[in-house]
Short mmCIF file of C-alpha atoms in Angstrom, two decimals:
data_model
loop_
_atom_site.label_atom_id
_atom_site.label_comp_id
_atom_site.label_asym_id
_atom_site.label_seq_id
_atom_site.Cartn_x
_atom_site.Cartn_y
_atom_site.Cartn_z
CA UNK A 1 11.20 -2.54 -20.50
CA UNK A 2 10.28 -6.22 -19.36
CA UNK A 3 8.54 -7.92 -16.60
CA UNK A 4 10.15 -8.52 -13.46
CA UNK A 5 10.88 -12.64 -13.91
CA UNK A 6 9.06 -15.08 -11.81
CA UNK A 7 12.06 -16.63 -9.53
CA UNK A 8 12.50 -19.24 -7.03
CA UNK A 9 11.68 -16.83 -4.36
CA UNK A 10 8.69 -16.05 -6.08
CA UNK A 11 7.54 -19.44 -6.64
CA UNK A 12 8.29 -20.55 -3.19
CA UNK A 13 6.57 -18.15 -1.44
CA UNK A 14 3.48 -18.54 -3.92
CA UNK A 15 3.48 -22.07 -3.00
CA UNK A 16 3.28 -21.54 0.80
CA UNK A 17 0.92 -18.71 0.77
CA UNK A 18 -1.78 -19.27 -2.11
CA UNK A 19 -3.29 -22.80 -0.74
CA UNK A 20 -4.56 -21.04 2.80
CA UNK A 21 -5.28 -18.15 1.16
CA UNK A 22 -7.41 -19.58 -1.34
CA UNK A 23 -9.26 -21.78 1.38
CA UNK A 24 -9.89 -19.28 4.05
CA UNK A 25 -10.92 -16.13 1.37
CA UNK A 26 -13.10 -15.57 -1.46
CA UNK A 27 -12.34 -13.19 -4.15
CA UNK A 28 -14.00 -10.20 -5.48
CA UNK A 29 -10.65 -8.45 -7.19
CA UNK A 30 -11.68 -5.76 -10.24
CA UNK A 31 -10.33 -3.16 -12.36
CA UNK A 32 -7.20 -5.60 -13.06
CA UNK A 33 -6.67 -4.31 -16.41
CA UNK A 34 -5.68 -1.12 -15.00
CA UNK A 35 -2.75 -2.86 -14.20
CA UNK A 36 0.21 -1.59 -16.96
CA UNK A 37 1.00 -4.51 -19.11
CA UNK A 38 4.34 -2.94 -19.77
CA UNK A 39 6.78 -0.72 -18.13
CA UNK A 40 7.38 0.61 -14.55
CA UNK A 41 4.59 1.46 -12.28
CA UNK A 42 4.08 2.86 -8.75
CA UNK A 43 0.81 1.50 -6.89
CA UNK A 44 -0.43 2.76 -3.74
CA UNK A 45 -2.85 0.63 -1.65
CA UNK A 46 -4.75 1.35 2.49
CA UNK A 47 -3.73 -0.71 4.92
CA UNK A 48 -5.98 -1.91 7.60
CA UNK A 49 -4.53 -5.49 8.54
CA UNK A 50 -1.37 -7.03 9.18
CA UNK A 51 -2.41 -9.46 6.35
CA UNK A 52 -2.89 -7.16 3.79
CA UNK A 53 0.63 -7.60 2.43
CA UNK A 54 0.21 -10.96 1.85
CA UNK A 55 -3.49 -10.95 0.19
CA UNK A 56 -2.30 -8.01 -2.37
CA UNK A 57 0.61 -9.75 -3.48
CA UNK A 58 -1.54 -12.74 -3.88
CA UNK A 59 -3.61 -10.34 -6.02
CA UNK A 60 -1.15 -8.74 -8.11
CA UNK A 61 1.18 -12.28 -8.67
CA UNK A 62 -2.10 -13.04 -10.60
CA UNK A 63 -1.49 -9.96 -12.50
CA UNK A 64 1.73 -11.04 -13.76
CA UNK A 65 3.40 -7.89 -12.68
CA UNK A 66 5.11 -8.85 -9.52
CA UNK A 67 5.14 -5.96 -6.55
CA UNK A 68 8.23 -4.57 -4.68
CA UNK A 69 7.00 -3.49 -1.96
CA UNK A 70 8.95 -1.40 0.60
CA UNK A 71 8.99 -3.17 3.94
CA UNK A 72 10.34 -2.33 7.45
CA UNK A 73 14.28 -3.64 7.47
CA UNK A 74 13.07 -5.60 10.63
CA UNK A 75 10.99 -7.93 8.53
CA UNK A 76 14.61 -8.79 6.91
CA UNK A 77 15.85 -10.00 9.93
CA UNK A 78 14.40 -13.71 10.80
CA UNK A 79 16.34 -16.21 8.55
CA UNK A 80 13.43 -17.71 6.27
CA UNK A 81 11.22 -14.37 6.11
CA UNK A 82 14.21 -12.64 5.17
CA UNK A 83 15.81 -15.02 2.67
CA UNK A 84 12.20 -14.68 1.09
CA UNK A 85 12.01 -11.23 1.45
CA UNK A 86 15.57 -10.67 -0.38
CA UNK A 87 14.91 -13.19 -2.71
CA UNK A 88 12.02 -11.71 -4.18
CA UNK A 89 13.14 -8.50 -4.35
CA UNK A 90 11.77 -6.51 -1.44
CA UNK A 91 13.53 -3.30 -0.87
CA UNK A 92 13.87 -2.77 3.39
CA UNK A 93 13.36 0.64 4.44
CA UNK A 94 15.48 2.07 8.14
CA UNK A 95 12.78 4.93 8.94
CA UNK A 96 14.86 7.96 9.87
CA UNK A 97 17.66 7.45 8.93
CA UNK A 98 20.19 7.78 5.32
CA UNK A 99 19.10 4.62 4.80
CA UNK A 100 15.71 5.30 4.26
CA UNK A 101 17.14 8.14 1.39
CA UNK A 102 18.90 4.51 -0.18
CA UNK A 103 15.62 2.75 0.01
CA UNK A 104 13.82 5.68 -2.22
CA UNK A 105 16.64 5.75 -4.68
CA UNK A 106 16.34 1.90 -5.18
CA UNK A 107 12.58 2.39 -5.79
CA UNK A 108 13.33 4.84 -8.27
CA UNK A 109 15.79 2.40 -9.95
CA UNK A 110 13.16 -0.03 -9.72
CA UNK A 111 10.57 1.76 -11.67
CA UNK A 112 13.47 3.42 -14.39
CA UNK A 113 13.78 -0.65 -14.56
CA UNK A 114 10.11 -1.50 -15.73
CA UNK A 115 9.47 -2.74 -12.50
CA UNK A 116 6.41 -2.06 -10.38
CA UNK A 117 7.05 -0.67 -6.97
CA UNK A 118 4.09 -1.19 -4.02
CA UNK A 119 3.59 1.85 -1.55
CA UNK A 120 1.62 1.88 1.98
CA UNK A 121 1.79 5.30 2.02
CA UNK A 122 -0.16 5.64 5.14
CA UNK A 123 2.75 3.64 6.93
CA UNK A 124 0.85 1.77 9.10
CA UNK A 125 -2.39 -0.04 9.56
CA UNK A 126 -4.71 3.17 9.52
CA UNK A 127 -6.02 4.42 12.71
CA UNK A 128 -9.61 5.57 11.65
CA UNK A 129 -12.13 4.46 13.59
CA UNK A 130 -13.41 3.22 10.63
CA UNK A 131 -11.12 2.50 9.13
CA UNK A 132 -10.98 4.80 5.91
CA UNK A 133 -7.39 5.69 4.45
CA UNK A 134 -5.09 8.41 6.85
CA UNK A 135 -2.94 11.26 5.32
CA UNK A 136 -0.14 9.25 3.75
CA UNK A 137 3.12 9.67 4.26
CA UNK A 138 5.54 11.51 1.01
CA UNK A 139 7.59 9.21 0.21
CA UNK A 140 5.11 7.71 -3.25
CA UNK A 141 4.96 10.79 -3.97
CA UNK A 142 8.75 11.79 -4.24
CA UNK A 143 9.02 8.31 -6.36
CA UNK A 144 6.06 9.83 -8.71
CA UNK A 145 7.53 13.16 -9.33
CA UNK A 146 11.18 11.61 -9.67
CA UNK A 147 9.96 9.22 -12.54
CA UNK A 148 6.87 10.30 -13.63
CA UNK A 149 5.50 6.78 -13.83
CA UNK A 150 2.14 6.14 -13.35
CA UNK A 151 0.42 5.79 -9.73
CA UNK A 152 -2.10 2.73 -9.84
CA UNK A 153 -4.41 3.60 -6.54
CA UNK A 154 -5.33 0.61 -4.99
CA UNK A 155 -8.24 0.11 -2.22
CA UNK A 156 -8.66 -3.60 -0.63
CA UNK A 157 -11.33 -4.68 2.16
CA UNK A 158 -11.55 -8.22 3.62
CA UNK A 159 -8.13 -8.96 5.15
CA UNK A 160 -9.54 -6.44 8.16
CA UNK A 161 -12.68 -8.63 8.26
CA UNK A 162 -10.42 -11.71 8.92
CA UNK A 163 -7.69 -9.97 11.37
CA UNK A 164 -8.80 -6.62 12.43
CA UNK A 165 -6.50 -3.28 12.72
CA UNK A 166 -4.74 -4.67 15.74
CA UNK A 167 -6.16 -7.86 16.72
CA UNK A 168 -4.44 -11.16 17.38
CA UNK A 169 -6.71 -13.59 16.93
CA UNK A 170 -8.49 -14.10 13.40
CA UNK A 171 -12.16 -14.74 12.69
CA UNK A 172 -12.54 -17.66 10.32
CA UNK A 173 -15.91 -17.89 10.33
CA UNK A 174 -18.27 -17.26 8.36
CA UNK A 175 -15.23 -17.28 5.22
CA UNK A 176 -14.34 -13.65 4.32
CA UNK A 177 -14.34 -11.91 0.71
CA UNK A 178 -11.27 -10.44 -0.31
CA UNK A 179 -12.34 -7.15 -2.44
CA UNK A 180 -10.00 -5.57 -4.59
CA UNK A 181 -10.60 -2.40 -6.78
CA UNK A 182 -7.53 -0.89 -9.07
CA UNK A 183 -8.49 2.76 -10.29
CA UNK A 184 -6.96 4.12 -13.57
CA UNK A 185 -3.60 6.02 -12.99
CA UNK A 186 -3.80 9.25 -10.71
CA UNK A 187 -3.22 12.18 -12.89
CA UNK A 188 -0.20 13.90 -11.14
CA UNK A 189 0.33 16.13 -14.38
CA UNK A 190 -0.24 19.84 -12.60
CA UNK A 191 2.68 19.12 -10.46
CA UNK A 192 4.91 17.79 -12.73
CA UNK A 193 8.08 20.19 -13.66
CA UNK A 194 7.55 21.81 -9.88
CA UNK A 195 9.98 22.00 -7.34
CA UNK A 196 9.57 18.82 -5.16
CA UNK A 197 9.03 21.32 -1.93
CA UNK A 198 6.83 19.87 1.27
CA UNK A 199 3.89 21.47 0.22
CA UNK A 200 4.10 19.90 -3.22
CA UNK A 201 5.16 16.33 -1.89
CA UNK A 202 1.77 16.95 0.60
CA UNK A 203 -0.85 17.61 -2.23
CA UNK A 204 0.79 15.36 -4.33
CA UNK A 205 0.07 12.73 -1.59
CA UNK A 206 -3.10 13.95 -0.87
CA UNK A 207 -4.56 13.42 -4.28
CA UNK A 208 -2.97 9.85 -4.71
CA UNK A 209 -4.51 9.06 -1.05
CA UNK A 210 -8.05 10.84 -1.81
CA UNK A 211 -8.41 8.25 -4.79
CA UNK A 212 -7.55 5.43 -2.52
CA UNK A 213 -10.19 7.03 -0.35
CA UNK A 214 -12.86 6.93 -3.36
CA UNK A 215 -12.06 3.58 -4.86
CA UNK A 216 -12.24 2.33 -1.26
CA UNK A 217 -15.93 3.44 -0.88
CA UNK A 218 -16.65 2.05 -4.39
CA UNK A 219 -15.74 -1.10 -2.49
CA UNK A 220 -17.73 -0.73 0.67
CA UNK A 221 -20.70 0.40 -0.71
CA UNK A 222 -20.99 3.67 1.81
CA UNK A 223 -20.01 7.72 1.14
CA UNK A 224 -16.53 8.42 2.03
CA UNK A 225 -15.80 10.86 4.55
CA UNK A 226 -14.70 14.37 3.21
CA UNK A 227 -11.16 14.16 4.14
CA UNK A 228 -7.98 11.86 5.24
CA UNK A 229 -7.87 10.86 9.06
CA UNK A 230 -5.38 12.80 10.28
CA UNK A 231 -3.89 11.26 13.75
CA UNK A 232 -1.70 13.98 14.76
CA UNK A 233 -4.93 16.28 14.47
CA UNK A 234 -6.94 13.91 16.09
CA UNK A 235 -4.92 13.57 18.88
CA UNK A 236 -4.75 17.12 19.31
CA UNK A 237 -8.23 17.53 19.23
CA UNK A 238 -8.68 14.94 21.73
CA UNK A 239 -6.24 16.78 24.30
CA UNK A 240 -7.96 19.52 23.61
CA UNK A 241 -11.41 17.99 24.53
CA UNK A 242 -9.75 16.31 27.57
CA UNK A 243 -8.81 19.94 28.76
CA UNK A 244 -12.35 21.50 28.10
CA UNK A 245 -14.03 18.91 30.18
CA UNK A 246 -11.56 19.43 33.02
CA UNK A 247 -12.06 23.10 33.44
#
């Protein structure tokens, strides 16, 4: 199975993003031969920026192996984003909806293709309050079990240095590191053959994130907490607080 080819899309948007990018960050980006030369791959990477899109595909277009990432179907809406975003292959996800079931199966398509197919699983920018990875959401997971191609986990630090979780305004100064570590494939193989029930898509997940996790403290230098930020529970618990102190 080949390489996704290097278009016009491609090349355009390479040619408007790399010149800032190269300016305003340096690079620390390991582990890059973990990167399949060959064949289709799944890689799941935390998200704690707006810009973090940008600076991985900057990262991985110098792997050769270009990412299809699955994007909100609002980013496909303003004319020149979206021309770029259809042109190089970006596959727009309707959250909620049957479309969101069509945006799977074209991942899956994608990856039975040789192609490599770039997961957020958390969803969003991560709501930690420091900013470790959050449970992830299934939907890598369901790609994984469907293909059985391997899961590349991904942890990057530095975009959130430059535009914290959030912010609007950037800090250019002093010029920020980009750090990229790629681990070696999860290994997914004690779920493979099972029934792809919620429990199952939920460990699966789980594992795929808790490597993210590790290779994410690798990069920071610092002990990972024990577990996945969970907002849901930490809302709870925070209601729960709330009522305690007003009794």
């Amino acid at each position: 199975m080949s390489r996704r080819r290097i278009g016009f899309w491609y090349r355009l948007a390479a040619a408007i993003a790399k010149p800032p990018l190269i300016v305003l960050f340096k690079r620390d980006w390991r582990g890059m031969e973990n990167i399949p030369a060959e064949g289709g791959f799944l890689t799941a990477v935390n998200h704690n920026s707006y810009l973090d899109p940008l600076l991985y595909a900057h990262f991985q277009y110098n792997t050769g192996r270009l990412p299809r990432f699955l994007a909100k179907a609002a980013l496909f809406k303003p004319f020149f984003v979206g021309a770029v975003m259809r042109g190089t292959g970006q596959i727009p996800v309707v959250r909620a909806t049957a479309d969101a079931a069509a945006a799977y199966r074209s991942a899956v398509e994608a990856v039975n293709k040789g192609e490599c197919v770039a997961f957020y699983p958390e969803g969003t920018l991560t709501r930690d309050p420091d900013q470790w990875p959050m449970v992830g959401k299934t939907g890598v997971a369901r790609v994984a079990l469907l293909t059985r191609a391997p899961v590349i986990p991904i942890a990057q630090w530095g975009a959130n240095e430059f535009l914290p979780p959030y912010a609007k305004k950037p800090s250019f100064l002093p010029r920020k590191t980009h750090r990229v570590l790629v681990g070696p494939p999860v290994d997914l193989s004690a779920w493979y053959g099972k029934e792809p029930t919620a429990e199952v898509l939920r460990e699966v997940t789980g594992a795929i994130m808790s490597d993210v996790k590790q290779l994410l403290a690798e990069v920071r230098g610092i002990p990972a907490p024990a577990g996945l930020y969970d907002p849901r529970k930490a809302a709870k618990d925070a209601k729960g607080n709330d009522g305690k102190g007003a009794a």
